[in-house]
Coordinates of C-alpha atoms in Angstrom, one line a residue:
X1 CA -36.1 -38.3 36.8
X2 CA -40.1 -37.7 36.4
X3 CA -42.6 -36.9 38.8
X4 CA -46.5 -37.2 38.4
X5 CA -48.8 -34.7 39.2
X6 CA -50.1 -35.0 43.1
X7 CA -53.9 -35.5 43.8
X8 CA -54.4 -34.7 46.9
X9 CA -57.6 -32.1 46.1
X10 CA -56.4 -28.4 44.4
X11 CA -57.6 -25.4 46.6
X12 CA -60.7 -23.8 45.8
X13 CA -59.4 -20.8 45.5
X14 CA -56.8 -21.7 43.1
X15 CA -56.7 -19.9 40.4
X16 CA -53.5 -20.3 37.8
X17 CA -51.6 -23.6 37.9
X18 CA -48.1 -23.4 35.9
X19 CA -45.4 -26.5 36.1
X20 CA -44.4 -26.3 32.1
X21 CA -40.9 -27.4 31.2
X22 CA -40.4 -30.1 34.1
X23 CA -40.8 -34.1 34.2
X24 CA -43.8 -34.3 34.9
X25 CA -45.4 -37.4 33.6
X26 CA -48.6 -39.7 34.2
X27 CA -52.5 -39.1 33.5
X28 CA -53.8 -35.4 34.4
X29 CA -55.6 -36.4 37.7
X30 CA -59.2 -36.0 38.2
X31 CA -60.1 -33.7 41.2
X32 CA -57.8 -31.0 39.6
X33 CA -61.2 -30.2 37.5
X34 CA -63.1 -29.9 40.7
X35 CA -60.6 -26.3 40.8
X36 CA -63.5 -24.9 39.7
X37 CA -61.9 -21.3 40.2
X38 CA -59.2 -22.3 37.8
X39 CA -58.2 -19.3 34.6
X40 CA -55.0 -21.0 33.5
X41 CA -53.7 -24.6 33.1
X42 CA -50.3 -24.2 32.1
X43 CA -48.2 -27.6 31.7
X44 CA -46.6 -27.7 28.3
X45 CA -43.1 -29.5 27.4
X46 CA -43.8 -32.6 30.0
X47 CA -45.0 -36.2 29.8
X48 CA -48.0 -36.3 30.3
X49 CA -50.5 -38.5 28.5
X50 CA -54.4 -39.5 28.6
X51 CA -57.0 -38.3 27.6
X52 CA -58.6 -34.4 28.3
X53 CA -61.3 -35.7 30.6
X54 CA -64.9 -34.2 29.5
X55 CA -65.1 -32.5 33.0
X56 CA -62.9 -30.1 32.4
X57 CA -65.9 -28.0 31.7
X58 CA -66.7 -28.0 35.2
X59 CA -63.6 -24.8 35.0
X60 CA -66.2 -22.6 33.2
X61 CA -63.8 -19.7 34.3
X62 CA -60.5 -21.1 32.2
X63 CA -59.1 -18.8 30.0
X64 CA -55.7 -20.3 29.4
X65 CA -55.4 -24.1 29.0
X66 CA -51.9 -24.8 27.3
X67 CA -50.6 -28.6 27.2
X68 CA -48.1 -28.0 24.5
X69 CA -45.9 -31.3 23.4
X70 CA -46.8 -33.9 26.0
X71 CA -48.1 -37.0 25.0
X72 CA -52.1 -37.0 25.6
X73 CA -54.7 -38.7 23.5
X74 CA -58.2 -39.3 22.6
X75 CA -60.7 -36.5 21.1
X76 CA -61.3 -33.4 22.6
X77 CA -64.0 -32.7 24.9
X78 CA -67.1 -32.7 23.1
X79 CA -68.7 -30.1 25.3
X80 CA -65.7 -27.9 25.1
X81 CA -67.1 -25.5 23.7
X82 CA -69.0 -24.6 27.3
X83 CA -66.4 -23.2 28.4
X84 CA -67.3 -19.7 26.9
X85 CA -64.2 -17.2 28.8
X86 CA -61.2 -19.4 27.1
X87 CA -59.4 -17.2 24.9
X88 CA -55.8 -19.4 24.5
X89 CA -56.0 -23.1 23.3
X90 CA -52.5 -24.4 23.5
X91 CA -52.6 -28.1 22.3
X92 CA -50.0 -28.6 20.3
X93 CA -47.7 -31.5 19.8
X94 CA -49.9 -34.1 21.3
X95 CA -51.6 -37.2 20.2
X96 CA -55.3 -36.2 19.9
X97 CA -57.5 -37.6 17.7
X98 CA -61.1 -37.4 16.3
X99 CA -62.6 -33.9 15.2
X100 CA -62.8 -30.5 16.0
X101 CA -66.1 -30.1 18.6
X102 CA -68.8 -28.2 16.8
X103 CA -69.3 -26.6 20.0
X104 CA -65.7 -25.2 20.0
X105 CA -67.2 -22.2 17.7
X106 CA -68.7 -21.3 20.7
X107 CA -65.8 -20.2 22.6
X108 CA -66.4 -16.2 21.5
X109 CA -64.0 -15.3 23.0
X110 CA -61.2 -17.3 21.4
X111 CA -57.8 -15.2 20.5
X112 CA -55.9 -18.2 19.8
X113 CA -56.5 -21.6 18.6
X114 CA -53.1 -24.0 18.6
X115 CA -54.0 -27.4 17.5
X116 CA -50.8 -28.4 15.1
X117 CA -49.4 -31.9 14.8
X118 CA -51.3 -34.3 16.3
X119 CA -53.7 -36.6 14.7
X120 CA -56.9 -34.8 14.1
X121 CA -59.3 -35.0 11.4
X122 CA -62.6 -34.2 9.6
X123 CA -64.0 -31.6 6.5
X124 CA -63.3 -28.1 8.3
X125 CA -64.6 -26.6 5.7
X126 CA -68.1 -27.7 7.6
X127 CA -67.1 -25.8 10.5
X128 CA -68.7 -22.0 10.9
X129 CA -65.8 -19.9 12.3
X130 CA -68.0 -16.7 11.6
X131 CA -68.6 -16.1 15.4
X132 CA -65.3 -16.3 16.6
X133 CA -64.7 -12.3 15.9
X134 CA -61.9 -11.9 18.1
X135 CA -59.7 -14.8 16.5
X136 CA -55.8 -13.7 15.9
X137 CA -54.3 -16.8 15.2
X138 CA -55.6 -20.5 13.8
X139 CA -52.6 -23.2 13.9
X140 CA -53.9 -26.5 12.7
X141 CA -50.8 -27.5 10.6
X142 CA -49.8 -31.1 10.1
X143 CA -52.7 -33.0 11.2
X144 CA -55.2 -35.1 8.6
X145 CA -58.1 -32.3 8.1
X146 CA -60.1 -32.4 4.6
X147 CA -62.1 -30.1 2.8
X148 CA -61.5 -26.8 1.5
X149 CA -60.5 -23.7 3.2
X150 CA -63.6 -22.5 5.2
X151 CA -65.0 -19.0 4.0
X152 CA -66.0 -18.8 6.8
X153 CA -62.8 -18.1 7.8
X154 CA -62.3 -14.9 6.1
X155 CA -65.2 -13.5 8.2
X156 CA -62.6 -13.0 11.4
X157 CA -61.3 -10.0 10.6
X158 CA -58.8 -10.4 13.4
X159 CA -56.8 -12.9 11.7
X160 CA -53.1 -12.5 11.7
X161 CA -52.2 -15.7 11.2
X162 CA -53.6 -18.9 9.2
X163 CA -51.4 -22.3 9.4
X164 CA -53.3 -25.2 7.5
X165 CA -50.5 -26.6 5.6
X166 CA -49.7 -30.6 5.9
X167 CA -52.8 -31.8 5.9
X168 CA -55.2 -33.3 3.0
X169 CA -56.7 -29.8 1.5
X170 CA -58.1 -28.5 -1.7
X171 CA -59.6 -26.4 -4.2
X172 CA -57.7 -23.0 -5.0
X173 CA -57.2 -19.9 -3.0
X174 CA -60.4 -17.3 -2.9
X175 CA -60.0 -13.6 -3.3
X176 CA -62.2 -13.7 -0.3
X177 CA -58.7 -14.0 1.6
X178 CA -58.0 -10.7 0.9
X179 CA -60.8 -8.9 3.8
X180 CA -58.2 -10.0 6.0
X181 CA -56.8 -7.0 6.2
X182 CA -53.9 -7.8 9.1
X183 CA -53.2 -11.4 8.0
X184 CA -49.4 -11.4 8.2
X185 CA -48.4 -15.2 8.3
X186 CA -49.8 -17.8 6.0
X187 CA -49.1 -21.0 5.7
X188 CA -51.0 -23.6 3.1
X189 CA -47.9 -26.2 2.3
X190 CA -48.4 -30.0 2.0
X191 CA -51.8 -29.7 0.8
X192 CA -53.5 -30.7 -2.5
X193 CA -54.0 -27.3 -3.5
X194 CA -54.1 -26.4 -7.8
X195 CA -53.4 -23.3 -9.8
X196 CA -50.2 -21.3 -8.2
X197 CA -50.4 -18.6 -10.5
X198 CA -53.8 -17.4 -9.6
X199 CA -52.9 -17.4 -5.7
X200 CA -50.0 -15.4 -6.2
X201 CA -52.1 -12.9 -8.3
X202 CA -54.7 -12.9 -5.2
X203 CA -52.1 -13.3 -2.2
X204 CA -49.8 -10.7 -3.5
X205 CA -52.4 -7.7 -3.0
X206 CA -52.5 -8.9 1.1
X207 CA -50.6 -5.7 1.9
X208 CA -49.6 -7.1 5.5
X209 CA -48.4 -10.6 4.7
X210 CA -45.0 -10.8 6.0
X211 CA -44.6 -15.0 5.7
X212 CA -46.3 -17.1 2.9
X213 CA -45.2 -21.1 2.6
X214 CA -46.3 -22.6 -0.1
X215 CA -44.4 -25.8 0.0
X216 CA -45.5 -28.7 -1.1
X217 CA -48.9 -28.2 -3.1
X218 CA -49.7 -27.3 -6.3
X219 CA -47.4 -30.0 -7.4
X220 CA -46.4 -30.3 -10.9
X221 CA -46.8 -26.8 -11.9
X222 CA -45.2 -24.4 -13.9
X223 CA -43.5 -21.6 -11.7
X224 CA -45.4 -18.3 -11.7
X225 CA -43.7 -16.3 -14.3
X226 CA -43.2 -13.0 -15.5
X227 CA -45.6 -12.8 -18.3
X228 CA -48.4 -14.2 -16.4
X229 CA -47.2 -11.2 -13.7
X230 CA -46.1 -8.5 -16.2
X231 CA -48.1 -6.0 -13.6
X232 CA -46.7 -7.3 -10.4
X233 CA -46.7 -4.7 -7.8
X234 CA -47.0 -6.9 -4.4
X235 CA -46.0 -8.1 -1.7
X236 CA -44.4 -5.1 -0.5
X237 CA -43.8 -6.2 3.3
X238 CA -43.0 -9.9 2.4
X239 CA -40.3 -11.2 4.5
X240 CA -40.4 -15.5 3.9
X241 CA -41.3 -16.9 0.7
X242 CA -41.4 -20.8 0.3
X243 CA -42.3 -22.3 -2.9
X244 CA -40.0 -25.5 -2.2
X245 CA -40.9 -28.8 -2.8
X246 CA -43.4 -28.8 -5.1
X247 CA -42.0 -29.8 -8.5
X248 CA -42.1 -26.3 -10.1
X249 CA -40.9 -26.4 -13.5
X250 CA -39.4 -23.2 -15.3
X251 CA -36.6 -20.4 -14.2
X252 CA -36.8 -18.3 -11.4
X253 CA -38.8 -15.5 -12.6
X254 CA -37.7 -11.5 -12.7
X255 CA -41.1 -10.4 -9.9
X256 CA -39.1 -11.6 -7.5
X257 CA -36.6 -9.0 -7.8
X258 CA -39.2 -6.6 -6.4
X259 CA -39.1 -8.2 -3.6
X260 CA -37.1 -5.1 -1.7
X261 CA -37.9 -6.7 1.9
X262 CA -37.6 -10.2 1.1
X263 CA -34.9 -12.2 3.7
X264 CA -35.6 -15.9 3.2
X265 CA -36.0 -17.2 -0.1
X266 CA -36.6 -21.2 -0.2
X267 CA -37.0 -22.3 -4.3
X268 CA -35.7 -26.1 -2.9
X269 CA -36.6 -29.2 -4.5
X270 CA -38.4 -28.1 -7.6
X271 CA -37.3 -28.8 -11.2
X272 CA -36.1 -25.4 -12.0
X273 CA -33.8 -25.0 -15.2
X274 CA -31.5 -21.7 -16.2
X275 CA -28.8 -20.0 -14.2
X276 CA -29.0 -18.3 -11.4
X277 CA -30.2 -14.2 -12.2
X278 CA -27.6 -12.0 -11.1
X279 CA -30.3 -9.8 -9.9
X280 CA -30.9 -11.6 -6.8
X281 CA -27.1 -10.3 -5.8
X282 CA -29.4 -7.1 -5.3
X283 CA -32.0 -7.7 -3.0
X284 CA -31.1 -5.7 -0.1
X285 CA -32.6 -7.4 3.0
X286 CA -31.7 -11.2 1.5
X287 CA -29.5 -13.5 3.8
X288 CA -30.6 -16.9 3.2
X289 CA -31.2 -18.5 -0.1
X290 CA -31.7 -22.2 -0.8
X291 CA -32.5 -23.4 -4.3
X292 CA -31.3 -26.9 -3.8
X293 CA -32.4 -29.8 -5.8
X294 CA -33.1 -28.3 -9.0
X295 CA -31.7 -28.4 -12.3
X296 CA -30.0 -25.0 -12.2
X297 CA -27.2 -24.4 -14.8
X298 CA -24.6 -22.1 -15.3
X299 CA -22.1 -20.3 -12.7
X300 CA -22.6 -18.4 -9.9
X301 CA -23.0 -14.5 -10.3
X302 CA -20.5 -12.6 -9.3
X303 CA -23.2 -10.4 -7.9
X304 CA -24.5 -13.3 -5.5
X305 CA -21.1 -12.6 -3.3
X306 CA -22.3 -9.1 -2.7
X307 CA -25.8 -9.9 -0.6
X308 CA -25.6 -6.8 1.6
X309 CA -27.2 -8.7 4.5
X310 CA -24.3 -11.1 4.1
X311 CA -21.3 -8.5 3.4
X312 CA -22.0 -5.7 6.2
X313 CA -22.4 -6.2 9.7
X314 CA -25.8 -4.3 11.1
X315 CA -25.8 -1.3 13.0
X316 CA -27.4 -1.4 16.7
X317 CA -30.3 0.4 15.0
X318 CA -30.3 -2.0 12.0
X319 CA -30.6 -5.4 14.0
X320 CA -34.1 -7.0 13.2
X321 CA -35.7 -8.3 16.0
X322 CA -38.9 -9.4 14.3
X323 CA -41.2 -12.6 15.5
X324 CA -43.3 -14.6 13.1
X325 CA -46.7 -15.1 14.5
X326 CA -46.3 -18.6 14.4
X327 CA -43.2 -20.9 14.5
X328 CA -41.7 -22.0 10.9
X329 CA -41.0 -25.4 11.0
X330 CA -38.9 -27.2 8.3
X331 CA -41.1 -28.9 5.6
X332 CA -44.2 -30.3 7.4
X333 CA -42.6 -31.9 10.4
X334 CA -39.9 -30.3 12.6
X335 CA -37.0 -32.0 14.0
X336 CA -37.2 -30.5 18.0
X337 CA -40.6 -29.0 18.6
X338 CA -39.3 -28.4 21.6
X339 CA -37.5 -25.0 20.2
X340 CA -39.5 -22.4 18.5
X341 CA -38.0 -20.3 16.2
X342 CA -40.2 -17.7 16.2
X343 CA -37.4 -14.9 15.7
X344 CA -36.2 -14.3 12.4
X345 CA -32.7 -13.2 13.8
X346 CA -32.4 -17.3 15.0
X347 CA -32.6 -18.3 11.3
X348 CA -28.8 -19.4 9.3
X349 CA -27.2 -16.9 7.2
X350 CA -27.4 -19.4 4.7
X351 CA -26.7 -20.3 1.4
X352 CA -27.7 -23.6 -0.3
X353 CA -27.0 -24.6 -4.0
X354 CA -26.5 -28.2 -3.8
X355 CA -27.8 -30.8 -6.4
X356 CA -27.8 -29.0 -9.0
X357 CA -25.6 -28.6 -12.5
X358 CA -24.2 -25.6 -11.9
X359 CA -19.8 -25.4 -13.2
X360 CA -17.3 -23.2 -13.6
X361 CA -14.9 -22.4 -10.8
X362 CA -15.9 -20.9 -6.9
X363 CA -15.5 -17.5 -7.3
X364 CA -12.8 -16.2 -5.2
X365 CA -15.7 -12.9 -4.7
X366 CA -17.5 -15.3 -1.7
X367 CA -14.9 -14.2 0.5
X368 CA -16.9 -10.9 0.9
X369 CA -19.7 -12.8 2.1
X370 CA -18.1 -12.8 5.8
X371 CA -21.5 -13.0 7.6
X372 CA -22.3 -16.9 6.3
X373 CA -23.0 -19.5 8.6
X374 CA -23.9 -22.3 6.0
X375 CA -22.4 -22.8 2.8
X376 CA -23.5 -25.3 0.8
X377 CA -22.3 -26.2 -2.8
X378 CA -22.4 -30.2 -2.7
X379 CA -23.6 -32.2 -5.9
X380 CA -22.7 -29.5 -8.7
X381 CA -20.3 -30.0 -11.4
X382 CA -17.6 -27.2 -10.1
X383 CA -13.6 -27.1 -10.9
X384 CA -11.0 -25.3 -10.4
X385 CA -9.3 -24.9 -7.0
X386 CA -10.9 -24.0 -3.3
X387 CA -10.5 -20.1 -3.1
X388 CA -8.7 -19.3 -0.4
X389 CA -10.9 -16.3 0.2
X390 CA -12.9 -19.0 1.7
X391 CA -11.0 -18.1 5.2
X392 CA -12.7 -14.8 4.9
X393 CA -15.4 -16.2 6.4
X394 CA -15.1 -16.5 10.1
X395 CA -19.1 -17.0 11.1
X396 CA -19.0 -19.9 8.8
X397 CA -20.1 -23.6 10.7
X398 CA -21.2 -25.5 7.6
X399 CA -19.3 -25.6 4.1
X400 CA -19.8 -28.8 2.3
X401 CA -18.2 -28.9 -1.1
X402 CA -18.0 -32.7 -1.7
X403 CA -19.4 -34.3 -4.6
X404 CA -17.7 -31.6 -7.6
X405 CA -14.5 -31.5 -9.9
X406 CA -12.4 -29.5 -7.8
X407 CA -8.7 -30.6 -7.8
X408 CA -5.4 -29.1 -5.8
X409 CA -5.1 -29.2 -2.4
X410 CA -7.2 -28.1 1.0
X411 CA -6.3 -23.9 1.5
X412 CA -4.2 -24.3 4.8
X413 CA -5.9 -20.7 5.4
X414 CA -8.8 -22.9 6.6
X415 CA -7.6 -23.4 9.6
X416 CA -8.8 -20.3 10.8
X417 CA -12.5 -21.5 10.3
X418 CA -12.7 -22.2 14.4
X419 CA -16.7 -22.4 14.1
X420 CA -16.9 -25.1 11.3
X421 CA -19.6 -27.9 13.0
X422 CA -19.6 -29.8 9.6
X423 CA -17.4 -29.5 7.1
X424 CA -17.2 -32.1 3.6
X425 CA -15.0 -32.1 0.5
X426 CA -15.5 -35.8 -0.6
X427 CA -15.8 -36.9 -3.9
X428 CA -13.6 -34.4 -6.0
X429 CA -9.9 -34.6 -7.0
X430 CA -8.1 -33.4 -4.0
X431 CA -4.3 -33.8 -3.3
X432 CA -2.2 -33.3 -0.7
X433 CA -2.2 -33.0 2.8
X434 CA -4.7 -32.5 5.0
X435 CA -3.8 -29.2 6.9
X436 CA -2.8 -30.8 10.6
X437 CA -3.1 -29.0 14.1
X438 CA -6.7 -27.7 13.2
X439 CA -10.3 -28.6 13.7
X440 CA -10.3 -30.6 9.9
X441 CA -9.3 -33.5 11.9
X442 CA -11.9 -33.8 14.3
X443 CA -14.4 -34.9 11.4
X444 CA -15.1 -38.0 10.3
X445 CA -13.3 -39.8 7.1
X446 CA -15.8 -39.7 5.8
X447 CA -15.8 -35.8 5.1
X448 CA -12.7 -36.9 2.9
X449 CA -12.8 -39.6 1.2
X450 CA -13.3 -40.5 -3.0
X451 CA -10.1 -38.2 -3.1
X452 CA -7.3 -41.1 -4.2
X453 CA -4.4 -38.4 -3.5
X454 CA -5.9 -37.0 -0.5
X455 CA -3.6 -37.9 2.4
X456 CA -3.3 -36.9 6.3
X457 CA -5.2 -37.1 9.3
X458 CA -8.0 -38.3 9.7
X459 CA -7.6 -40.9 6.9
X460 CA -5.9 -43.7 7.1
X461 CA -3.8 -42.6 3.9
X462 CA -0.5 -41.4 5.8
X463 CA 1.6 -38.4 3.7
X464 CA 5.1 -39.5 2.1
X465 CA 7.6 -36.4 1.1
X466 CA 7.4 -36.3 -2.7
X467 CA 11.1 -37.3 -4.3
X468 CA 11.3 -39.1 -1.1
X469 CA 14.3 -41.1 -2.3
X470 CA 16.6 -38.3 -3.7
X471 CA 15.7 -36.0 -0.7
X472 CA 17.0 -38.6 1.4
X473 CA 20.1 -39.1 -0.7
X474 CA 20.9 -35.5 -0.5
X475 CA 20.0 -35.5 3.0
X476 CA 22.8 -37.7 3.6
X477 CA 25.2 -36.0 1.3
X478 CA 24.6 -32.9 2.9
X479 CA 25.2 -34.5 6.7
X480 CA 28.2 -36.0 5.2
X481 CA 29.8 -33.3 3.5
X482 CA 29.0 -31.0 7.1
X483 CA 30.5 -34.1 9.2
X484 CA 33.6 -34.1 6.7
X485 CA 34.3 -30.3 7.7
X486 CA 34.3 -30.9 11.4
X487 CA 36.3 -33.5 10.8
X488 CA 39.4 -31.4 9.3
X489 CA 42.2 -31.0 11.5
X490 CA 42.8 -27.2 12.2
X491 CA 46.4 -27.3 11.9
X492 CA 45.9 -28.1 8.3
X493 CA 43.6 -25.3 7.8
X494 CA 46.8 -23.4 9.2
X495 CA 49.3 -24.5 7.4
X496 CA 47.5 -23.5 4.0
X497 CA 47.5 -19.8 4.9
X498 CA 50.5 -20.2 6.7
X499 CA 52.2 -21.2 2.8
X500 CA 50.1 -18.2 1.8
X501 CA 51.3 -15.6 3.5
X502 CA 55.3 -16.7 3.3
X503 CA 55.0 -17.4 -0.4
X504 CA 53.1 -13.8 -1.1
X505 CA 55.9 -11.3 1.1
X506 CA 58.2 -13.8 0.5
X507 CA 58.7 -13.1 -3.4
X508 CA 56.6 -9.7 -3.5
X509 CA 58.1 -8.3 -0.2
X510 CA 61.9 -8.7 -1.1
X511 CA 60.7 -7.1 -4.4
X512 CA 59.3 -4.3 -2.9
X513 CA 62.1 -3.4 -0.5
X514 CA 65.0 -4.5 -2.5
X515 CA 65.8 -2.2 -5.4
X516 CA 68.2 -3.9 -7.1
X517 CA 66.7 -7.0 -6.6
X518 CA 63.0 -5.8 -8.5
X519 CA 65.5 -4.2 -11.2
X520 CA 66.6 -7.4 -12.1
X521 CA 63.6 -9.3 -11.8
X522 CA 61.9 -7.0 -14.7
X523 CA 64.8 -6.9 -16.8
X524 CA 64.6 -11.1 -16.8
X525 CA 60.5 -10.7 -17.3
X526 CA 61.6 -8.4 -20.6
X527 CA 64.3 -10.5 -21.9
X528 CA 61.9 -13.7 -21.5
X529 CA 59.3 -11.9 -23.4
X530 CA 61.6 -10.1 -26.2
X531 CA 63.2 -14.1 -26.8
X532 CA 59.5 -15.4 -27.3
X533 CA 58.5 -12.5 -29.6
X534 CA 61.9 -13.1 -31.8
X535 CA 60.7 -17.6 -31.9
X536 CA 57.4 -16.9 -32.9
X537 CA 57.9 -14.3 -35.8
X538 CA 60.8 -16.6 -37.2
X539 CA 58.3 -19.2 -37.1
X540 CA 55.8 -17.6 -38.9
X541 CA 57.7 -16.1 -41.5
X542 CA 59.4 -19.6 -42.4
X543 CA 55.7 -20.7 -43.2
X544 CA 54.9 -18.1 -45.7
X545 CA 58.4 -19.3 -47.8
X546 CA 57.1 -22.5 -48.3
X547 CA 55.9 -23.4 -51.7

């Protein structure tokens, strides 16, 4: 249920007004610029649409004016820039249009500037951000600017963070970049920018850079290599690297193994040929590696299932609660604005080598990796069997393995995989039974199927006993042959040992007690013997006479 904001005339002495995060919805109303007191307008994550009304700069004490993701529209205030004590711009997520004011570089007093995805335009390279001194952060990613990067830029030697990417851009990176001394986030993705190689040589010397995303420009390139960067001796503090999406052609080259602090490595969507180094098995802080869509060959190292971010849990001292300066979104457009991951320890221990041509079997070594969330191998030419080791990992809550040559059937150790939110093995040459009475059978057929000899819940292919027919058969020979035993009569049973016992002491007793009697008994067993020994050598001695 939404609300709208009341205009019943704001008190003059008002002085911060904060509803974010409700339902509030409906134009900003008018008299709440005649607050003329007002330092902070805070009403992000509403409803809220309209225009900013050109008397807001009646508020000439505002400081704060934050309207993250609602749905308002039009330009901004020409005169904005009159409103000289504003130091956070929080505009985010909105539908403005039109161009940065002039007058905005005004605002000396400006820490930070959020203007990301909306519809904004115009060459900002035209705009002289030399007077804003004290600016720490510029978002203005995914919007429709032009130009080039301003130089004027580089003059705020406060800068700590520069998002520009997904917009229309170009030119190449300056070395002028590099007077920003405490610039730790940069992002310059989706932009129309040329010659990679000589960035990297410039970006790498930017001793505080923690995240650079590249993604999505300098299309078509080759990826920077090793003999280009024989010297390499950057990026020391470099935490997120992104050079995904652009159509990089090459191998993944050897620098990056220098990389000591690196944790997220995105090489996605490029056209990247070779194996995958072993080296990258090494890089101690690594936990989530994503080189899908290329044209990798080979196996996987060995050395891959031993990520020591992945293997070993963190010590209390160890866990890294580091914030980027500004949110990473996905690409150029995020899925849920509304959630910012700011902290690095919200991001997947992932890894992701799908759609590629990487064989050979899993090796049974990714069982070690038992702090993976997201495993995915889809679109590869794999064999072998599913490694049980698999089970090992507990965190796990995507595997998808579908689309590969494995054969024999689903591990029933998965079924200790409790945490598995999507899980997909189509496509390959599966037998067998599902494992029942586990969490495979809340997904979808889907997650199974283009495996002919696959069988279980949920797919409509129901198991039958192999041999069914002679299993049956002996089945029923077996109850037969058990219903044949009860049936025997006791007394029969009886009567056998009965016969047994009276035959045995019967003979053997009376010889045993009688003297006489066994006397004669072995004198007959003597005589019969001594009469067959006498027939047979007659026998034989007639046959030797004969001619």
């Amino acid at each position: 249920m939404s609300a709208t904001i009341p205009s019943q005339g704001y008190c003059s002495e008002l002085k911060v007004f904060q509803a974010g995060h409700n339902n509030l919805s409906g134009l900003l109303p008018e008299d709440i610029y005649n607050a003329s007191k007002l330092e902070e307008i805070a009403l992000p994550l509403n409803s809220l649409y309209g225009a900013i009304s050109d008397k807001i700069v009646n508020l000439t004490n505002l400081a704060i004016l934050d309207l993250y993701f609602n749905q308002l529209s039009g330009a901004l205030p020409v005169n904005l820039g009159r409103l000289s004590k504003l130091k956070f711009v929080i505009l985010d997520f909105n539908n403005l249009e039109g161009s940065l004011p002039i007058s905005l570089m005004n605002c000396t007093n400006l820490l930070e500037l959020h203007l990301g995805s909306n519809n904004l335009e115009g060459d900002i390279s035209m705009l002289d951000f030399s007077r804003l001194s004290q600016l720490t952060k510029l978002d203005l990613r995914v919007n429709n600017f032009t130009g080039t990067i301003p130089v004027s830029l580089y003059s705020c030697r406060s800068l700590k963070a520069i998002g520009l990417s997904g917009n229309h851009l170009e030119g190449q990176i300056q070395a002028e970049i590099l007077s920003l001394n405490s610039l730790s986030f940069l992002s310059l993705g989706y932009n129309r920018f040329t010659n990679v190689t000589g960035a990297m040589k410039i970006l790498m010397s930017c001793k505080s850079l923690h995240t650079l995303s590249l993604a999505g420009t300098f299309e078509g390139e080759g990826m920077p290599s090793d003999d280009d960067m024989v010297d390499f001796d950057g990026f020391k503090n470099l935490r997120l690297l992104s050079l995904a999406d652009s159509d990089f052609t090459g191998q993944i080259p050897l620098w990056l193994s220098k990389l000591k602090n690196l944790e997220i490595l995105a090489l996605y969507k490029n056209q990247i040929t070779g194996p995958i180094p072993s080296w990258l098995g090494t890089l101690p802080r690594l936990f989530s590696l994503n080189l899908a869509s290329n044209r990798i060959s080979g196996e996987i190292p060995k050395q891959l299932c031993r990520l020591p971010r992945l293997v070993y849990e963190p010590t209390a001292s160890q866990v890294d609660n580091y914030e980027f300066e500004l949110p990473i979104f996905g690409g150029s457009v995020i899925a849920n604005p509304r959630f910012e991951p700011h902290k690095l320890f919200l991001f997947f221990p992932a890894i992701d080598l799908s759609n590629n041509n990487i064989s050979g079997d899993i090796p049974t070594e990714v069982g070690q990796l038992q702090l993976l969330r997201k495993l995915n191998l889809d679109s590869n030419n794999f064999f072998g069997v599913i490694p049980d080791q698999i089970s090992n990992l507990k965190n796990l809550e995507l595997l998808n393995l579908s689309k590969n040559h494995l054969s024999g059937t689903i591990p029933l150790s998965l079924v200790s995989l409790t945490f598995l939110k999507e899980f997909n093995v189509s496509y390959n040459n599966l037998q067998g039974p599902i494992p029942t009475g586990t969490q495979l059978q809340s997904f979808n057929a889907s997650a199974f199927e283009g495996n002919p000899k696959l069988c279980g819940a949920p797919l409509a292919n129901k198991c039958s006993r192999p041999n069914k027919g002679i299993d049956e058969d002996n089945k029923k020979n077996n109850k037969d042959m058990d219903n044949g035993l009860h049936q025997i009569p006791w007394f029969y049973i009886s009567s056998v040992v009965l016969g047994f016992i009276v035959g045995f002491w019967g003979v053997c007793g009376s010889l045993i007690i009688n003297k006489t009697w066994r006397y004669a008994y072995f004198r007959f067993i003597y005589n019969v013997q001594d009469r067959l020994y006498v027939m047979i050598t007659v026998r034989i001695n007639m046959i030797k006479r004969k001619p």
